[in-house]
mmCIF file with all atom_site columns, C-alpha atoms in Angstrom:
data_model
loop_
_atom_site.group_PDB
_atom_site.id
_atom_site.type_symbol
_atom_site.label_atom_id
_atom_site.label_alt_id
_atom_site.label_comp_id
_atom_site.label_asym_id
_atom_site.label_entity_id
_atom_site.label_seq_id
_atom_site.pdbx_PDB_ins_code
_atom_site.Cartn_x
_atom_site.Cartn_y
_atom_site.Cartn_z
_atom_site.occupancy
_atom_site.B_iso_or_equiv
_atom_site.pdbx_formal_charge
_atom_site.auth_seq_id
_atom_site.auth_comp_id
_atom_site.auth_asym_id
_atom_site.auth_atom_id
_atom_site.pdbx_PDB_model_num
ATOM 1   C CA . UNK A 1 1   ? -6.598  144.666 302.837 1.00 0.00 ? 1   UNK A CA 1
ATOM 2   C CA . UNK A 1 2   ? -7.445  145.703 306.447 1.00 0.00 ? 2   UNK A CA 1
ATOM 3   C CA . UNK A 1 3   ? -10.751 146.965 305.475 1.00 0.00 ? 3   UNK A CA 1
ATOM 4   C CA . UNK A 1 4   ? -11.670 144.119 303.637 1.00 0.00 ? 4   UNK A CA 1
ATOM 5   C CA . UNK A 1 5   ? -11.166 141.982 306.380 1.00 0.00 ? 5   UNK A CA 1
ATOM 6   C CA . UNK A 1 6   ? -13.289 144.503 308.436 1.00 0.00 ? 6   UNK A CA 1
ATOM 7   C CA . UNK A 1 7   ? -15.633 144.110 306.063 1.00 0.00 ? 7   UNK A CA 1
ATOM 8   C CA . UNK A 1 8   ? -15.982 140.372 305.954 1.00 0.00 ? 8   UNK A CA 1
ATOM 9   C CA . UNK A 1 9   ? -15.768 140.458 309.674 1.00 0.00 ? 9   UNK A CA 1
ATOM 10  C CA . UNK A 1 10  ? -18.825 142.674 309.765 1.00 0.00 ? 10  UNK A CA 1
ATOM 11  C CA . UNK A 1 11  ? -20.729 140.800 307.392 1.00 0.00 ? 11  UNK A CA 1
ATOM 12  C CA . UNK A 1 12  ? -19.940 136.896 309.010 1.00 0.00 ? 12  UNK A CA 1
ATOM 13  C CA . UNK A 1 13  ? -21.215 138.821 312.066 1.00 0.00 ? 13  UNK A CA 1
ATOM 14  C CA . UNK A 1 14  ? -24.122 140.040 310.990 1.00 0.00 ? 14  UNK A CA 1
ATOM 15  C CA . UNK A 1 15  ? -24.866 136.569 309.070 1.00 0.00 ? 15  UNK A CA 1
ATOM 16  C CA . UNK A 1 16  ? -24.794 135.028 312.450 1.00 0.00 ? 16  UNK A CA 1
ATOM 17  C CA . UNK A 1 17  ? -26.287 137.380 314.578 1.00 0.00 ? 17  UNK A CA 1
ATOM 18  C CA . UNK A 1 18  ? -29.699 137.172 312.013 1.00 0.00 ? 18  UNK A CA 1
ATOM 19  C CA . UNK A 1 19  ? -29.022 133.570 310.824 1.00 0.00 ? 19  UNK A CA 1
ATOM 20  C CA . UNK A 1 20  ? -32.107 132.160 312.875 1.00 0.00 ? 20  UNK A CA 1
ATOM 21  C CA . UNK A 1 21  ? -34.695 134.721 311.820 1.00 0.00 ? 21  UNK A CA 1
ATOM 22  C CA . UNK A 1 22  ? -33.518 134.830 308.234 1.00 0.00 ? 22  UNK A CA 1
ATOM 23  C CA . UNK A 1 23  ? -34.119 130.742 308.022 1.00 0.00 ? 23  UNK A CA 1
ATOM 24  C CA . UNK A 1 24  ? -37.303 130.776 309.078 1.00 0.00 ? 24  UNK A CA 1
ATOM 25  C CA . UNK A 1 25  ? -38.271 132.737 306.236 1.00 0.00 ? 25  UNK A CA 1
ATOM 26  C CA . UNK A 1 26  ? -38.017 131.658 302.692 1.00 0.00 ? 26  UNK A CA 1
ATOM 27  C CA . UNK A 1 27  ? -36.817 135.103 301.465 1.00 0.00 ? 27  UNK A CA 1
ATOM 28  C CA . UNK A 1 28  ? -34.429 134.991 304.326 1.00 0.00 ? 28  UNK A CA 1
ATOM 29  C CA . UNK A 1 29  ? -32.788 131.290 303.029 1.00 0.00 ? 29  UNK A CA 1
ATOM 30  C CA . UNK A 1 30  ? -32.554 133.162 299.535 1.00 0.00 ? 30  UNK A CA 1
ATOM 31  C CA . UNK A 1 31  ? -30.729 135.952 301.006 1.00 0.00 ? 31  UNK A CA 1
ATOM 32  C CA . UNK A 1 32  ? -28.244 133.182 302.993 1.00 0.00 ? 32  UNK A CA 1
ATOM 33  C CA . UNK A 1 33  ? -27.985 131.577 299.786 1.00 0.00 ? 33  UNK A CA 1
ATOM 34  C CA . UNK A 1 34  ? -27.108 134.568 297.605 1.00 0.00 ? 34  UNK A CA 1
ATOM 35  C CA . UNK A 1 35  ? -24.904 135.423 300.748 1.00 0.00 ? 35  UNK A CA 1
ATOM 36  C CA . UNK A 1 36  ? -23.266 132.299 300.728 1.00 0.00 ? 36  UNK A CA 1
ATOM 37  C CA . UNK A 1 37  ? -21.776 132.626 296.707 1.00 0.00 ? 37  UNK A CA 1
ATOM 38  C CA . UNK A 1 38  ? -21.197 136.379 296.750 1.00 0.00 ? 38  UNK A CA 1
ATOM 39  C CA . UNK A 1 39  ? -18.948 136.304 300.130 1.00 0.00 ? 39  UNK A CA 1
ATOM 40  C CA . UNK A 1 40  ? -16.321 134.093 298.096 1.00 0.00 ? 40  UNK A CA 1
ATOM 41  C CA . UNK A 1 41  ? -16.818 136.194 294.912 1.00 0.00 ? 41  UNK A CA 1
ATOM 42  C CA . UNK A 1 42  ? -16.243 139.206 296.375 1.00 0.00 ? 42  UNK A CA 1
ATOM 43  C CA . UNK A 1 43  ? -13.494 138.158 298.496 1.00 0.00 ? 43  UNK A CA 1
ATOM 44  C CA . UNK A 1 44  ? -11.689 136.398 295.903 1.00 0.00 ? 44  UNK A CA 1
ATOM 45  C CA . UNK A 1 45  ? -12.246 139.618 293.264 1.00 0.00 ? 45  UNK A CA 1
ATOM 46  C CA . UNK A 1 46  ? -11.034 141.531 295.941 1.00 0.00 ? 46  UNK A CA 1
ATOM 47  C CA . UNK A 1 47  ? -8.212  139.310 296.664 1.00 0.00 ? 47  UNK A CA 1
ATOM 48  C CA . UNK A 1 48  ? -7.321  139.398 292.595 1.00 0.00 ? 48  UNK A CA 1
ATOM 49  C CA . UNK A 1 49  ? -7.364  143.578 292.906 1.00 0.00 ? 49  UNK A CA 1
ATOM 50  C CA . UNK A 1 50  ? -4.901  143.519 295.072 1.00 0.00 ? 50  UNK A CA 1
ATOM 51  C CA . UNK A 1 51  ? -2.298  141.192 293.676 1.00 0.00 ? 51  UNK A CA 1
ATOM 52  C CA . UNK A 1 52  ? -2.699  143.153 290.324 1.00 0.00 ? 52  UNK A CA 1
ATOM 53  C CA . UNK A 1 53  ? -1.650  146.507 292.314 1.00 0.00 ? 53  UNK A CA 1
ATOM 54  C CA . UNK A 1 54  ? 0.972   144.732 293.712 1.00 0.00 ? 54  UNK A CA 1
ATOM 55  C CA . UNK A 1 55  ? 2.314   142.572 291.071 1.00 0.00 ? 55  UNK A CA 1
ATOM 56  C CA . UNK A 1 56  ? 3.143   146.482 289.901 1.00 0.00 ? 56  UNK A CA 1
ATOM 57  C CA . UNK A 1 57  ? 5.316   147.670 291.770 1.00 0.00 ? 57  UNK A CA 1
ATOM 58  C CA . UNK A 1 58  ? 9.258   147.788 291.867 1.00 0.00 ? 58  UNK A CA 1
ATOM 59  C CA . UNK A 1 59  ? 9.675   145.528 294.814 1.00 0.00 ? 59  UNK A CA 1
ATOM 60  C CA . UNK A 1 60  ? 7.687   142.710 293.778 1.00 0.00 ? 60  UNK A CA 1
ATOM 61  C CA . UNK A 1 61  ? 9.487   143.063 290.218 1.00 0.00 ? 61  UNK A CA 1
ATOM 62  C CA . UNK A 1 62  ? 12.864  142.505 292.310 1.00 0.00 ? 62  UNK A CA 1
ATOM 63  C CA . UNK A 1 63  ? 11.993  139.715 294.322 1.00 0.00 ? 63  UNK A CA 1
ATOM 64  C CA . UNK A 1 64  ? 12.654  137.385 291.757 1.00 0.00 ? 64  UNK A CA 1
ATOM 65  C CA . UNK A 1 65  ? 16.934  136.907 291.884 1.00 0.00 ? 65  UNK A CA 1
ATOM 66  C CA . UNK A 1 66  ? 16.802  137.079 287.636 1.00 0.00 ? 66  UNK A CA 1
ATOM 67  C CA . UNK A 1 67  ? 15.633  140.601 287.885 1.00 0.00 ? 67  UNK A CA 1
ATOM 68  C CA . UNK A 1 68  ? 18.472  141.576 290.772 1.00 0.00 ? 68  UNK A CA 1
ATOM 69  C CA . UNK A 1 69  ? 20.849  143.258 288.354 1.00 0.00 ? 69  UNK A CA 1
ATOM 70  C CA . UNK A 1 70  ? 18.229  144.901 286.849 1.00 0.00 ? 70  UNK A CA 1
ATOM 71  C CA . UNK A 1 71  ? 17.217  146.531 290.094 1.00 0.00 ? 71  UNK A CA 1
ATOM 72  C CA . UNK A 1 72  ? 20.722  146.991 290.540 1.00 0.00 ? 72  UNK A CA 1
ATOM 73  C CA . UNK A 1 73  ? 20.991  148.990 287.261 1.00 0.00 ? 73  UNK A CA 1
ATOM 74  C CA . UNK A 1 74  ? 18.581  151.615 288.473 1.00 0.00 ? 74  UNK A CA 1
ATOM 75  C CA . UNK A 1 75  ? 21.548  152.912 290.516 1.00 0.00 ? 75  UNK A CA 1
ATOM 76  C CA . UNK A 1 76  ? 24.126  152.876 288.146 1.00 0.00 ? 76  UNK A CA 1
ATOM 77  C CA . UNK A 1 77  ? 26.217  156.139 287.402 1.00 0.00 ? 77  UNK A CA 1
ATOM 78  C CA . UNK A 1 78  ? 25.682  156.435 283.881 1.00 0.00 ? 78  UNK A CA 1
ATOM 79  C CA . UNK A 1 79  ? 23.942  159.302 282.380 1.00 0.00 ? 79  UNK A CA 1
ATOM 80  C CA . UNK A 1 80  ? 23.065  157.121 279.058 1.00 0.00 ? 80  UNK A CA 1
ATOM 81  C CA . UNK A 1 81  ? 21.167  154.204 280.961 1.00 0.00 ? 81  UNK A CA 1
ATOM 82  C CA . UNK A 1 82  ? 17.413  154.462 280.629 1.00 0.00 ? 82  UNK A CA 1
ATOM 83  C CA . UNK A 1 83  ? 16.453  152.775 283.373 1.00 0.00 ? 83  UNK A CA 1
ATOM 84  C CA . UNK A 1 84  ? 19.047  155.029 285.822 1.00 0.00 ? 84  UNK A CA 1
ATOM 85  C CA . UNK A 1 85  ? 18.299  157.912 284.559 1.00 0.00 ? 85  UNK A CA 1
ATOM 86  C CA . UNK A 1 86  ? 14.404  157.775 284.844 1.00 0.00 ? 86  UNK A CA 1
ATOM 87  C CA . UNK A 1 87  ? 14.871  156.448 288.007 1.00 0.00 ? 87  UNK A CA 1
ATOM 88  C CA . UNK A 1 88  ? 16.942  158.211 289.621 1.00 0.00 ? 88  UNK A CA 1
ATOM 89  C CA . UNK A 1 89  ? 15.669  161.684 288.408 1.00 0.00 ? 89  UNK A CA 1
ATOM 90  C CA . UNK A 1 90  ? 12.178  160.704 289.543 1.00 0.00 ? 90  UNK A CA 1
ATOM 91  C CA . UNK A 1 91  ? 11.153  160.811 285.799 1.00 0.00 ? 91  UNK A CA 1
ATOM 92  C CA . UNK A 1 92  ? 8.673   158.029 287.261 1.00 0.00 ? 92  UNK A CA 1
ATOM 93  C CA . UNK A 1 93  ? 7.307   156.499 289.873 1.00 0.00 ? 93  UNK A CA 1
ATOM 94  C CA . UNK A 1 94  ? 10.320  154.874 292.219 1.00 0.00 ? 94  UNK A CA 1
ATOM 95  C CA . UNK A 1 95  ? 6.974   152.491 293.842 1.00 0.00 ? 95  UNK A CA 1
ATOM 96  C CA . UNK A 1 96  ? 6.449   151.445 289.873 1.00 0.00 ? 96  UNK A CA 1
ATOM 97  C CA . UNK A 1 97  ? 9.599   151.657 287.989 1.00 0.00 ? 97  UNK A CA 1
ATOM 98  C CA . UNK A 1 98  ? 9.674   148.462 286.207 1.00 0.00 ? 98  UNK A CA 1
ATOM 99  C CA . UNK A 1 99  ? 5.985   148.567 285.263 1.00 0.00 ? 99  UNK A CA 1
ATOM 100 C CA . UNK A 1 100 ? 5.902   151.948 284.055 1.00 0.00 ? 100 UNK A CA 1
ATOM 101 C CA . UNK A 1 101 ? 7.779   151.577 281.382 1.00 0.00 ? 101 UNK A CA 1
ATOM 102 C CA . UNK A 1 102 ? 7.337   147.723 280.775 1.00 0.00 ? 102 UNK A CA 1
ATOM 103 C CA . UNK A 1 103 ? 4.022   147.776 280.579 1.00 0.00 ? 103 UNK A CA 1
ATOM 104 C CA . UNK A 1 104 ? 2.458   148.419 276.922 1.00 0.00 ? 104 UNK A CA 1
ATOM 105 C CA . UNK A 1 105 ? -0.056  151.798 276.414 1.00 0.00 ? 105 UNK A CA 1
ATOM 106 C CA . UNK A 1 106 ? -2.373  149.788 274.143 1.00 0.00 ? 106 UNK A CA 1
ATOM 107 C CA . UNK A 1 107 ? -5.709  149.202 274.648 1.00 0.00 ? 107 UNK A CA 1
ATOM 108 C CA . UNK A 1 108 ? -5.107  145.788 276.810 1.00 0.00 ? 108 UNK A CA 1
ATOM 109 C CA . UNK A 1 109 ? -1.304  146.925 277.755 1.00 0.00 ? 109 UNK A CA 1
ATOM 110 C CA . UNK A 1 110 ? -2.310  146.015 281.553 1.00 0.00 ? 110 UNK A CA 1
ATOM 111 C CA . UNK A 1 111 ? -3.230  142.768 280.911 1.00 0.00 ? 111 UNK A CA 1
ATOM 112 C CA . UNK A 1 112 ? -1.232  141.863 278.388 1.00 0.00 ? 112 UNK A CA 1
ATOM 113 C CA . UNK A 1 113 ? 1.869   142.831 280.933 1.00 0.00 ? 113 UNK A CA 1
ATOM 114 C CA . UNK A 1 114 ? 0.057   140.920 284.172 1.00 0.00 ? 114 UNK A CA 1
ATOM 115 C CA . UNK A 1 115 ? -0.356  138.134 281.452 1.00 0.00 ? 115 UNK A CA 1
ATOM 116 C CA . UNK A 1 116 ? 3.519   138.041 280.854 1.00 0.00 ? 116 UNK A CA 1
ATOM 117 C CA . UNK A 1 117 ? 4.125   138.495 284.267 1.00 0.00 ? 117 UNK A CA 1
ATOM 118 C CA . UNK A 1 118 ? 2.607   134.878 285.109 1.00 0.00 ? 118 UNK A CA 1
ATOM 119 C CA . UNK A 1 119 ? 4.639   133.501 282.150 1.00 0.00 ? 119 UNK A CA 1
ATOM 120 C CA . UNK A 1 120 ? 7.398   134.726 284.114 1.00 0.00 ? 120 UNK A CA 1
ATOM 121 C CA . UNK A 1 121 ? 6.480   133.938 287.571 1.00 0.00 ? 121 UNK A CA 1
ATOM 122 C CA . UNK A 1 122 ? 5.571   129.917 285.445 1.00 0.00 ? 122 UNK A CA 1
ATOM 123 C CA . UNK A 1 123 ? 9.204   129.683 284.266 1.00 0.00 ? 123 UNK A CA 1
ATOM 124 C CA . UNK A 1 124 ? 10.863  130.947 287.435 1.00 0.00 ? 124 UNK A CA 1
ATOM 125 C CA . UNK A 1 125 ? 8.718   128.208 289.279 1.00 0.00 ? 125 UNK A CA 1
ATOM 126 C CA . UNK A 1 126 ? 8.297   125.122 286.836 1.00 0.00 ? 126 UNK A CA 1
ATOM 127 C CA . UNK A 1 127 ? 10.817  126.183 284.318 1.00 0.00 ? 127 UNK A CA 1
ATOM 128 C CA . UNK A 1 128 ? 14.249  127.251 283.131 1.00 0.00 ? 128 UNK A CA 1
ATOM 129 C CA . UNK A 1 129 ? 15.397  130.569 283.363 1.00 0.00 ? 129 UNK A CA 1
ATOM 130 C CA . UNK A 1 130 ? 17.339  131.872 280.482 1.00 0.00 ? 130 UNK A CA 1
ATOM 131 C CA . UNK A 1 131 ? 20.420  133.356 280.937 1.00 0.00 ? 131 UNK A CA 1
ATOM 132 C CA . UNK A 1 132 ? 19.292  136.795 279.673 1.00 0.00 ? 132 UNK A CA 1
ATOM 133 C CA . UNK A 1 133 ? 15.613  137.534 279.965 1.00 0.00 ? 133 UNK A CA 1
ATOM 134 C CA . UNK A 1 134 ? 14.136  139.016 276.246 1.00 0.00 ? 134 UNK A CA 1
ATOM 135 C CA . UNK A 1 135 ? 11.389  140.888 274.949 1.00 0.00 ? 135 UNK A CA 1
ATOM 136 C CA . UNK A 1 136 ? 8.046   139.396 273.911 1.00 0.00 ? 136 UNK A CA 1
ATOM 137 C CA . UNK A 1 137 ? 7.958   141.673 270.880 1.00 0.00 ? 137 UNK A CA 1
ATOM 138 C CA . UNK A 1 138 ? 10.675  144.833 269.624 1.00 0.00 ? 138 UNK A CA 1
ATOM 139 C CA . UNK A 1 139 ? 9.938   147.632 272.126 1.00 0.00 ? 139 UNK A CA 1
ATOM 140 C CA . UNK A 1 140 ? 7.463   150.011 271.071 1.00 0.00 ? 140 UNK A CA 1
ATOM 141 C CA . UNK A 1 141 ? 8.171   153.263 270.947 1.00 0.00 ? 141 UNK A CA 1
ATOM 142 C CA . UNK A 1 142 ? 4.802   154.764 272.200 1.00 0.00 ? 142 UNK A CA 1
ATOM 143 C CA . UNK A 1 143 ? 5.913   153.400 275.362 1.00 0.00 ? 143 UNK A CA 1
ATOM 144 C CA . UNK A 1 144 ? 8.148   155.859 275.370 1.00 0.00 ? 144 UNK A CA 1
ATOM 145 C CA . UNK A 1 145 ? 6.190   158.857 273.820 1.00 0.00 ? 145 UNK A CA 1
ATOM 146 C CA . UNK A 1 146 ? 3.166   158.137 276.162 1.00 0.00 ? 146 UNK A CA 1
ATOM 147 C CA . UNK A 1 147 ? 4.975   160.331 278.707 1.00 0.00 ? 147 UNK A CA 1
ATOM 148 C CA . UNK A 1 148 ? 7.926   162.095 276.160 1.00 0.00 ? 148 UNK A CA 1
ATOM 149 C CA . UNK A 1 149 ? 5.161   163.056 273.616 1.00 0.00 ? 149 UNK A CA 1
ATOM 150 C CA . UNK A 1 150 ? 4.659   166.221 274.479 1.00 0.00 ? 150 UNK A CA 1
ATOM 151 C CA . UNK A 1 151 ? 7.647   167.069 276.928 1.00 0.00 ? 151 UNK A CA 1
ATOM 152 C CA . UNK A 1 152 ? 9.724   170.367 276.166 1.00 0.00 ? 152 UNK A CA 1
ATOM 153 C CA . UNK A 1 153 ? 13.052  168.619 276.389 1.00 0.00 ? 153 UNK A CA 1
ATOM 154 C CA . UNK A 1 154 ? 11.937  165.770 273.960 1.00 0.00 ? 154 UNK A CA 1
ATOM 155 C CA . UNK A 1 155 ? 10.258  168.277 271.584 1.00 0.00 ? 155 UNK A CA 1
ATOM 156 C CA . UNK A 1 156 ? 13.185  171.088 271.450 1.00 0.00 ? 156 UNK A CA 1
ATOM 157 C CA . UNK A 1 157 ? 15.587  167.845 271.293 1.00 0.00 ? 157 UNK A CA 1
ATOM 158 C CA . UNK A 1 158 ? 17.426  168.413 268.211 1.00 0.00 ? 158 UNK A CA 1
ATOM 159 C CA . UNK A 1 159 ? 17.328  165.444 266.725 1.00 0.00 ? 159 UNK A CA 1
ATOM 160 C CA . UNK A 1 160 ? 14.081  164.741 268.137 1.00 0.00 ? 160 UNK A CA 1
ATOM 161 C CA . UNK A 1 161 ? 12.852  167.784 265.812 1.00 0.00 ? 161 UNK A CA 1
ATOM 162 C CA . UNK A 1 162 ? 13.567  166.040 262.402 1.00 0.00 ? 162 UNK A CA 1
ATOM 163 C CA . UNK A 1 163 ? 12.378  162.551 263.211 1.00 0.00 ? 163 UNK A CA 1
ATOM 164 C CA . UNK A 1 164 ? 9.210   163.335 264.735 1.00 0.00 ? 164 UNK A CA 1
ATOM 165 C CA . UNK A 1 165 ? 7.102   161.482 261.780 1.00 0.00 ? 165 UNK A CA 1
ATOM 166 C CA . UNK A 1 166 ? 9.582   158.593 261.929 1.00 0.00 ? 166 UNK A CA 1
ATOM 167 C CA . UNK A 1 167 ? 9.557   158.031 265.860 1.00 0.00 ? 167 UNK A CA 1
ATOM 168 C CA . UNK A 1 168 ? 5.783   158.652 265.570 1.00 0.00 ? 168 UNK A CA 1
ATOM 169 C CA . UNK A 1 169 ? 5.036   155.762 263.669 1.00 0.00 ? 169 UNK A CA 1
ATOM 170 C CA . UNK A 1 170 ? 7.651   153.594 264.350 1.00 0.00 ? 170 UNK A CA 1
ATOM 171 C CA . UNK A 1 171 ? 9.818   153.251 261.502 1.00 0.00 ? 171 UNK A CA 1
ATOM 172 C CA . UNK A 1 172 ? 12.795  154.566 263.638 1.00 0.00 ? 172 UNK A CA 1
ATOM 173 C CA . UNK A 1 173 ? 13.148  152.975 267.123 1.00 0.00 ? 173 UNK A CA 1
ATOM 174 C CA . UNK A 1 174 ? 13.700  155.311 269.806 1.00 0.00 ? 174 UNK A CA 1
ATOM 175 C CA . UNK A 1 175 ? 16.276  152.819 271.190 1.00 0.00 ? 175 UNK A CA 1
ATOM 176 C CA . UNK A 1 176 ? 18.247  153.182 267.673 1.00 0.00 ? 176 UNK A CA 1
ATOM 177 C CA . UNK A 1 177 ? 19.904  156.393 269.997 1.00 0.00 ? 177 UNK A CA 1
ATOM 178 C CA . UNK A 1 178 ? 19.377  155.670 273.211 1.00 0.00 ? 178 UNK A CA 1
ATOM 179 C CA . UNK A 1 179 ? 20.929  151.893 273.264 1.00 0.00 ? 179 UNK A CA 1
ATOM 180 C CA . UNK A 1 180 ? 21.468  151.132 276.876 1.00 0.00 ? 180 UNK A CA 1
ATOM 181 C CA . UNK A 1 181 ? 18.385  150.677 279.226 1.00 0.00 ? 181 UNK A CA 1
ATOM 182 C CA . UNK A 1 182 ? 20.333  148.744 281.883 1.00 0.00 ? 182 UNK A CA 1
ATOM 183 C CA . UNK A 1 183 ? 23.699  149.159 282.301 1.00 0.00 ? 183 UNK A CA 1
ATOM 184 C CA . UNK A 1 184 ? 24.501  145.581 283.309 1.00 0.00 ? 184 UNK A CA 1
ATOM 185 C CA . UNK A 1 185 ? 28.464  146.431 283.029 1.00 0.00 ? 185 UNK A CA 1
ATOM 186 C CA . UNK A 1 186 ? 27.920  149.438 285.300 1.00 0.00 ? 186 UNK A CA 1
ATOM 187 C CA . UNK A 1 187 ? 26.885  146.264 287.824 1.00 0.00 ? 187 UNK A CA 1
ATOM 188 C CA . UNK A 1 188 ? 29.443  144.061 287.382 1.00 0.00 ? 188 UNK A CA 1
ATOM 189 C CA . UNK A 1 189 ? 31.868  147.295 287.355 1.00 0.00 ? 189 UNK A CA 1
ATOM 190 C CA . UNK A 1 190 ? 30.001  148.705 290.924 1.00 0.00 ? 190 UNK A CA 1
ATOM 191 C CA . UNK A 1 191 ? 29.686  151.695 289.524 1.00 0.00 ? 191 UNK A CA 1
ATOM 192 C CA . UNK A 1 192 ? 26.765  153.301 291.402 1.00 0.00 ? 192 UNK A CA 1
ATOM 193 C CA . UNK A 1 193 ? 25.718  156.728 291.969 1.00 0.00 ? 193 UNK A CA 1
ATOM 194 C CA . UNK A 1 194 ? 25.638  157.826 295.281 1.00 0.00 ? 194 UNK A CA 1
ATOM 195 C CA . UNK A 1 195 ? 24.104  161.432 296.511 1.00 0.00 ? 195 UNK A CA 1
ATOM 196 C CA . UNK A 1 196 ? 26.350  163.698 298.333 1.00 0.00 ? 196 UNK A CA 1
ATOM 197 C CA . UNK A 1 197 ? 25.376  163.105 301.833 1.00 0.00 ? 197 UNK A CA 1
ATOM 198 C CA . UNK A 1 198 ? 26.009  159.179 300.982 1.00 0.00 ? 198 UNK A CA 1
ATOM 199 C CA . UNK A 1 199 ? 29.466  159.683 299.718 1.00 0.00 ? 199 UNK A CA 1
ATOM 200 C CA . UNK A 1 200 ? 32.110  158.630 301.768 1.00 0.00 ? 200 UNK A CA 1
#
């Protein structure tokens, strides 16, 4: 964002320090003109580039209070919880938690999720929050095998093994096993891991 604004800075500069020989010349007022719509295009594209980075990572996810316990849940001590476990065994980015495994692989997975993200950034504003958010759609399971696909511990999983065609093409869910991707309970309950040097 910094540079940017350097940028800009240089450019309004440089506008100003040649605006009087550039309007005496007719190529010159073309070059203001062109000037004059591409400074607000490029600063606005720019502006647009960086919300979209943003808008993906774990803080921004959690600065909504509807997604607190879900935050929360990344902490939880609970071997079986998705979310917990990725987390905190830095299966994935910690800076992109929620969008990494929210977002869909597809072709237009990115916008697709930024889409869905304004629908929820819409109803946290204008509308009414429900009391448990849901899915757009079941959750797909390449999700999932977009990073397990070819992992040793997924592939020498047992039962991993025998349902490879069925996971594959979805006509067994991956979350038919593993239920729980955010321990809410472990919340309520407190019940947070804690590593050693933290424990009292």
């Amino acid at each position: 964002m910094m540079v940017l604004l350097g940028a800009v800075a240089v450019m309004v500069a440089m506008i100003a320090y040649a605006a009087g020989y550039l309007t005496a010349h007719g190529l010159g007022r073309l070059v203001l003109l062109g000037g004059l719509a591409l400074l607000p295009l490029a600063v606005s594209g720019a502006g647009v580039a960086v919300g979209v980075h943003e808008s993906s990572e774990t803080q921004f996810c959690m600065g909504c209070h509807e997604m607190e316990r879900y935050g929360q849940s990344l902490f939880v001590d609970n071997p079986n919880a998705l979310a917990a476990v990725h987390y905190q065994k830095r299966l994935i980015s910690r800076d992109s938690t929620c969008f990494s495994c929210h977002t869909d692989y597809a072709l237009f997975g990115d916008a697709k999720a930024k889409l869905n993200g304004l629908r929820h950034v819409w109803v946290h504003y204008f509308g009414t929050v429900p009391p448990e958010p849901r899915l757009y759609q079941p959750y797909p399971n390449y999700n999932c095998l977009h990073c397990h696909n070819d992992a040793r511990g997924y592939l020498e999983g047992g039962p991993h093994r025998e349902l490879q065609a069925e996971l594959r093409s979805g006509a067994r869910s991956c979350l038919t096993c593993h239920d729980v991707a955010h321990d809410l309970e472990g919340v309520k309950a407190q019940n947070f891991w804690l590593p050693e040097r933290q424990r009292p």
